[in-house]
């Protein structure tokens, strides 16, 4: 008697275990994101609210009395009567002047610091002169000196040079180079193949010619990274421009926002206008990281050319 074939038994599938550790890590990450982004959202929420409604409902997470007039007022697109009717003070910040000053100062510092730091880094990486390594070590100790220590000496020097309230006075301390920038670029230059420079030297190129025509073109990634970091640092600097750039003709955005003391008819600070100006001043930095942020991350740990 033939027995009917039995179907193969399916292996017993064990229920997957809940990975509590992974869930906990995602919860921590989500909470960290909320903590980081909440102040940014609060600034946006305040800038899109009317002054009266915002003060009446300070705990609301959404914009209260939604309006974009605060941005128009900051940019000088609204007259005094309309601004007062919207709950503002009627006073306006000279945004375009301060934006121009910030752009001038930031561009000058980025160009100067990147170029001169590259020169110094190449000298420490390739040129041979007495006590080179010891001098480089001494120079690096500048990384351990707090900026506040050099604040008063730098201010006295700028004052004696009569560079108060000038672009030169604002950019002077950071225009030439910084210890971090020199160290950052030197590590890259040490990894460049020396055969390229030796071949150029045999063709009669000078040291500066090698630096300008060979080293700089192949150093685009670290130079771009340094430029971005310098841009962000300079754009957000407050204390030094506040000390030496008090005149409105050279006042930068960070200082202008700090002294923004417009008052509403009720006597309260004009928070909505201040937050709108803050958001607009953040746009250049946000765009920079939006389009070039990946380049910064990828090039922070470069290994150089082999």
CSV table of N, CA and C in Angstrom, one decimal, residues 30-41:
chain,number,residue,atom,x,y,z
A,30,UNK,N,16.3,61.3,18.4
A,30,UNK,CA,15.2,62.1,18.1
A,30,UNK,C,15.1,63.3,19.1
A,31,UNK,N,15.3,63.0,20.4
A,31,UNK,CA,15.3,64.0,21.4
A,31,UNK,C,16.4,65.0,21.2
A,32,UNK,N,17.5,64.6,20.8
A,32,UNK,CA,18.6,65.5,20.5
A,32,UNK,C,18.3,66.4,19.3
A,33,UNK,N,17.7,65.9,18.3
A,33,UNK,CA,17.3,66.7,17.2
A,33,UNK,C,16.3,67.7,17.6
A,34,UNK,N,15.3,67.3,18.4
A,34,UNK,CA,14.3,68.3,18.9
A,34,UNK,C,15.0,69.4,19.7
A,35,UNK,N,15.9,69.0,20.6
A,35,UNK,CA,16.6,70.0,21.4
A,35,UNK,C,17.3,71.0,20.5
A,36,UNK,N,18.0,70.5,19.5
A,36,UNK,CA,18.8,71.4,18.6
A,36,UNK,C,17.9,72.3,17.8
A,37,UNK,N,16.9,71.7,17.2
A,37,UNK,CA,16.1,72.5,16.2
A,37,UNK,C,15.0,73.4,16.9
A,38,UNK,N,14.7,73.1,18.2
A,38,UNK,CA,13.6,73.9,18.8
A,38,UNK,C,13.9,75.4,18.9
A,39,UNK,N,15.1,75.8,19.3
A,39,UNK,CA,15.4,77.2,19.3
A,39,UNK,C,15.3,77.9,17.9
A,40,UNK,N,15.7,77.1,16.9
A,40,UNK,CA,15.6,77.6,15.5
A,40,UNK,C,14.1,77.8,15.1
A,41,UNK,N,13.3,76.8,15.5
A,41,UNK,CA,11.9,76.9,15.2
A,41,UNK,C,11.2,78.1,15.9
